[in-house]
Short mmCIF file of C-alpha atoms in Angstrom, two decimals:
data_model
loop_
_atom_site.label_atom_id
_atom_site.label_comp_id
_atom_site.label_asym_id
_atom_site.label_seq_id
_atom_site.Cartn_x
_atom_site.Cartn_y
_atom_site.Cartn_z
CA UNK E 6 30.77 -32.57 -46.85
CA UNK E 7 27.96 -35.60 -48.02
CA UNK E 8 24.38 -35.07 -47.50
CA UNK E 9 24.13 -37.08 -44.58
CA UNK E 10 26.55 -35.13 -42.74
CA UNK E 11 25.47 -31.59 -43.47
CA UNK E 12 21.51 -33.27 -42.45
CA UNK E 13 23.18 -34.39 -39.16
CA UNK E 14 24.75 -30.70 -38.77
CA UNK E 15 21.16 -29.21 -39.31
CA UNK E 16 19.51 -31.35 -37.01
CA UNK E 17 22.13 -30.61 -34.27
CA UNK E 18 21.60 -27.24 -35.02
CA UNK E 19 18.00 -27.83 -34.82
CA UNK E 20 18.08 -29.47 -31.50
CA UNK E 21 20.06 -27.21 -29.65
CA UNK E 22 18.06 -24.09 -30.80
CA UNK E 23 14.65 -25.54 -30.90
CA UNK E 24 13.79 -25.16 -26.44
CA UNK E 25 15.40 -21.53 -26.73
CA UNK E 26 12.35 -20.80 -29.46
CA UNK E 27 9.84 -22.74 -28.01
CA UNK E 28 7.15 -20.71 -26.12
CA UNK E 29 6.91 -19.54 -22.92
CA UNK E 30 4.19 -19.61 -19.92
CA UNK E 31 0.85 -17.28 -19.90
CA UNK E 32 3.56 -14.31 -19.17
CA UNK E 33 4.85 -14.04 -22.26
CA UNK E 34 1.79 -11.71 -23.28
CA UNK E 35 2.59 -7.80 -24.06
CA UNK E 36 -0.12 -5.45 -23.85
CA UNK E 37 -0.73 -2.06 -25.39
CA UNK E 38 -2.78 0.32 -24.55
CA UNK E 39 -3.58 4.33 -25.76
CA UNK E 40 -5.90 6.44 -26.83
CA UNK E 41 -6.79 8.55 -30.50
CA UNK E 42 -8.56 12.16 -29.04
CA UNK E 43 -8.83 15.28 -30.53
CA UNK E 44 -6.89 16.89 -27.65
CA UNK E 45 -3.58 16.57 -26.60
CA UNK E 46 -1.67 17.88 -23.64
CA UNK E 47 1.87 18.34 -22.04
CA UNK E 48 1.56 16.78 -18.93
CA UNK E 49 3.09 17.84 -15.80
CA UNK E 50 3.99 16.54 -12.16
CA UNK E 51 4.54 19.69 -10.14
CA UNK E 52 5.82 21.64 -12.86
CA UNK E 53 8.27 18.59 -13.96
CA UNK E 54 7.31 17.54 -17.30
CA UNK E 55 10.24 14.33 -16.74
CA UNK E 56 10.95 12.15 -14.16
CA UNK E 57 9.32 13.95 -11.52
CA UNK E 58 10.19 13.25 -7.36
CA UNK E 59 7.38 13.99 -4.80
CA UNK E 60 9.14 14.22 -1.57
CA UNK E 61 7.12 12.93 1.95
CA UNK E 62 8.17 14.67 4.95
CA UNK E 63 10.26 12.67 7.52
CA UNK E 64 7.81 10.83 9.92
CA UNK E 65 8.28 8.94 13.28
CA UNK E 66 7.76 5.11 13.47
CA UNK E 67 5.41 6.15 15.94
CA UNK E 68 2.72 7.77 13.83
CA UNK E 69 2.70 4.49 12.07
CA UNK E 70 2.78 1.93 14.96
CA UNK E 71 -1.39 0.77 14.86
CA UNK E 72 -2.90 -0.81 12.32
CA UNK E 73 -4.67 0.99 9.46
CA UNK E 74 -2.40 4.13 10.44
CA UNK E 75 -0.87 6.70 8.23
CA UNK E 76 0.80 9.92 8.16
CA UNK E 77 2.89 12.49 5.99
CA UNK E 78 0.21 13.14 3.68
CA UNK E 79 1.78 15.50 0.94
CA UNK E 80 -0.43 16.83 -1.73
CA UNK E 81 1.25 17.24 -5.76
CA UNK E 82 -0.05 18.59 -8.74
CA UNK E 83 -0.98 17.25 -12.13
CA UNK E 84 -1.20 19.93 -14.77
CA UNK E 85 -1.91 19.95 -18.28
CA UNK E 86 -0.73 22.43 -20.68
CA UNK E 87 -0.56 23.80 -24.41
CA UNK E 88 -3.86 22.07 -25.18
CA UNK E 89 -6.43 23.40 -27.92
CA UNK E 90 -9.25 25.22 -26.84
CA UNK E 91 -12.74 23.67 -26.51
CA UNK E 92 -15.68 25.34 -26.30
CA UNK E 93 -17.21 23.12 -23.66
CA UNK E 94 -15.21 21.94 -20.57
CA UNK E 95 -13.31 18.63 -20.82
CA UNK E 96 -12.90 16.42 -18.22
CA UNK E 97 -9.45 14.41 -17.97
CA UNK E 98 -8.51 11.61 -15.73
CA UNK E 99 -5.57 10.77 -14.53
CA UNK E 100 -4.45 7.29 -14.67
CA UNK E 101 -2.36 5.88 -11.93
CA UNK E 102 -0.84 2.36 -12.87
CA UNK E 103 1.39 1.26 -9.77
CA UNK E 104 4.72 -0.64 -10.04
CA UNK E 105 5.12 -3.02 -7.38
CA UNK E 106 1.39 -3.12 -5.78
CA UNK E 107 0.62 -4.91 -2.61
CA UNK E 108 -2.35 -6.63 -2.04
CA UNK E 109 -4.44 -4.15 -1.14
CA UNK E 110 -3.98 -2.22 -3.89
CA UNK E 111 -0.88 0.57 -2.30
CA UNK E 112 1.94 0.81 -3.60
CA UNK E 113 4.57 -1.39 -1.68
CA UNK E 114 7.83 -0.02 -0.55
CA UNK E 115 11.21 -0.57 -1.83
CA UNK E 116 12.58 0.64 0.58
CA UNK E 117 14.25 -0.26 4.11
CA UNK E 118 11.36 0.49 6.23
CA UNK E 119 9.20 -2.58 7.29
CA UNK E 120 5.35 -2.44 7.13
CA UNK E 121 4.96 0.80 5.33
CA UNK E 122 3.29 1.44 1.85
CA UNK E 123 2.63 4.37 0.34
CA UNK E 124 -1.39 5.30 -0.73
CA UNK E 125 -2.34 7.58 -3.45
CA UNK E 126 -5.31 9.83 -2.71
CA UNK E 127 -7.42 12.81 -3.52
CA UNK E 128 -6.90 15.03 -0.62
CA UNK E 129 -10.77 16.04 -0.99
CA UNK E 130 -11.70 12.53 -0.26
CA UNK E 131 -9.05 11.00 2.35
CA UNK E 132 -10.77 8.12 3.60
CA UNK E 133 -10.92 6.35 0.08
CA UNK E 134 -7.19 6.24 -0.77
CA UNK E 135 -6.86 4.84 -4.81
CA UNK E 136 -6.79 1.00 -5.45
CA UNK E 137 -3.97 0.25 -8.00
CA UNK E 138 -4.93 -3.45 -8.37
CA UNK E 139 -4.98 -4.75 -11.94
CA UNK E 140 -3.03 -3.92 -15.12
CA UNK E 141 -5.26 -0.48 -15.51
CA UNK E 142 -4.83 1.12 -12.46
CA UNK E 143 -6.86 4.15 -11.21
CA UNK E 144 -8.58 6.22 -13.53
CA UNK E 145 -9.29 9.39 -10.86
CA UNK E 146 -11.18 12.30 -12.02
CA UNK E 147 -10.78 15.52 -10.40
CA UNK E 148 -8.79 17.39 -13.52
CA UNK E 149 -10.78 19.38 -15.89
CA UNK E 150 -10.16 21.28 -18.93
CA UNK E 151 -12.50 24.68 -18.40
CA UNK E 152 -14.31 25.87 -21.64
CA UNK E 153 -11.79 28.00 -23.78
CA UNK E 154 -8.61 27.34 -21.57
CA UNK E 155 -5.58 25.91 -22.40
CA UNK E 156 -4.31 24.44 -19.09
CA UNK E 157 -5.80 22.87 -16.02
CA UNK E 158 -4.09 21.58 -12.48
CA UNK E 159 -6.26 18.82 -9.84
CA UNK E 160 -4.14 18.56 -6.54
CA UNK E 161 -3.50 14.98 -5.30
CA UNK E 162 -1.83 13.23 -2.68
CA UNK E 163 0.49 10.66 -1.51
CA UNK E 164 0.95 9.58 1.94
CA UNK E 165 2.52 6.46 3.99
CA UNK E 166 0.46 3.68 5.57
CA UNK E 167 0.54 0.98 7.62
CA UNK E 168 -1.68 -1.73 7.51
CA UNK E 169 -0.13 -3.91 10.58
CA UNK E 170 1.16 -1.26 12.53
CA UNK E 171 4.51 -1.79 13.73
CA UNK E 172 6.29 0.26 11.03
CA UNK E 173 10.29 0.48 11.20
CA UNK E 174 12.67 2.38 10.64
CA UNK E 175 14.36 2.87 7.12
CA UNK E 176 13.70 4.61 3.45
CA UNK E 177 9.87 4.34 1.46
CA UNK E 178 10.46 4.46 -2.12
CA UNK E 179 7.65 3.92 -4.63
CA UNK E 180 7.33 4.63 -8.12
CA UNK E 181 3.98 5.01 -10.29
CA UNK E 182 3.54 5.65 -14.33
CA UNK E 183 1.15 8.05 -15.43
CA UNK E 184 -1.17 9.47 -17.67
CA UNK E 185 -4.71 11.57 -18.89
CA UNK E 186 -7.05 10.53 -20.50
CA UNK E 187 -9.50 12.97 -21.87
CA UNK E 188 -13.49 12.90 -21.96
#
């Protein structure tokens, strides 16, 4: 093969390759994000350390027919275990980050019901459900770490909502990551 032919092969090569390398829009960014603490914790949804479900009771289309409505509020826990002794008490937050957020900050459904979301919440506080807007979530505090113990629970809750009213019939289905982060 001469020169010229194996510089023609290169620059097809070239050509064909060069748009498949070239870079993408803004969302080709990937973030990271954790923490270095002295403590460290095996986390727990309900008692499920993996892949935990939080079932919602079975509600009528008509507790969710008016605006702003919502119903089936169901409370789970997040507990911490096996962590080191301190001898002050050490607040943790939990950190809700939402997959597939609407825009007001619930999570949206994936489901087969229409106009029905599902809202985190601490049940102590039901009137200010958790806003999952943004790429950090909600840090809520409520879980703490008592001086000298080695495991802590904080009840929260889920619960569907409606912000048009009109909800229909069908399955809600929303997923959330988690995590603490300690004081």
């Amino acid at each position: 093969m001469t020169l010229n032919k194996k510089l023609a092969a290169i620059a097809v090569v070239a050509a064909v390759t060069a748009p498949a390398m070239a870079y993408a829009g803004s969302g080709n960014t990937i973030n990271f994000q954790g923490e270095v603490t002295t403590q460290t914790c095996a986390v727990t949804i309900n008692g499920n350390a993996a892949n935990p479900t939080v079932l919602l009771p079975t509600v009528s289309t008509a507790a969710l027919a008016t605006a702003g409505s919502n119903a089936g509020t169901t409370n789970f826990t997040v507990g911490v275990t096996g962590c080191t002794s301190q001898s002050s008490a050490t607040p943790i937050k939990t950190v809700f980050v939402g997959n597939q957020v609407d825009s007001n900050g619930n999570l949206g459904n994936t489901g087969t019901a229409g106009s029905v979301a599902l809202q985190l919440l601490d049940p102590t506080a039901p009137s200010t459900p958790f806003s999952l807007l943004g790429a950090t979530g909600y840090a809520a505090p409520g879980l703490s770490l008592a001086a000298g113990a080695t495991s802590a629970t904080y009840n929260f809750a889920v619960r569907y909502y409606s912000a048009t009213g009109s909800a229909t019939a069908g399955s809600v289905l929303g997923s959330v990551q988690y995590a603490v982060s300690y004081q």
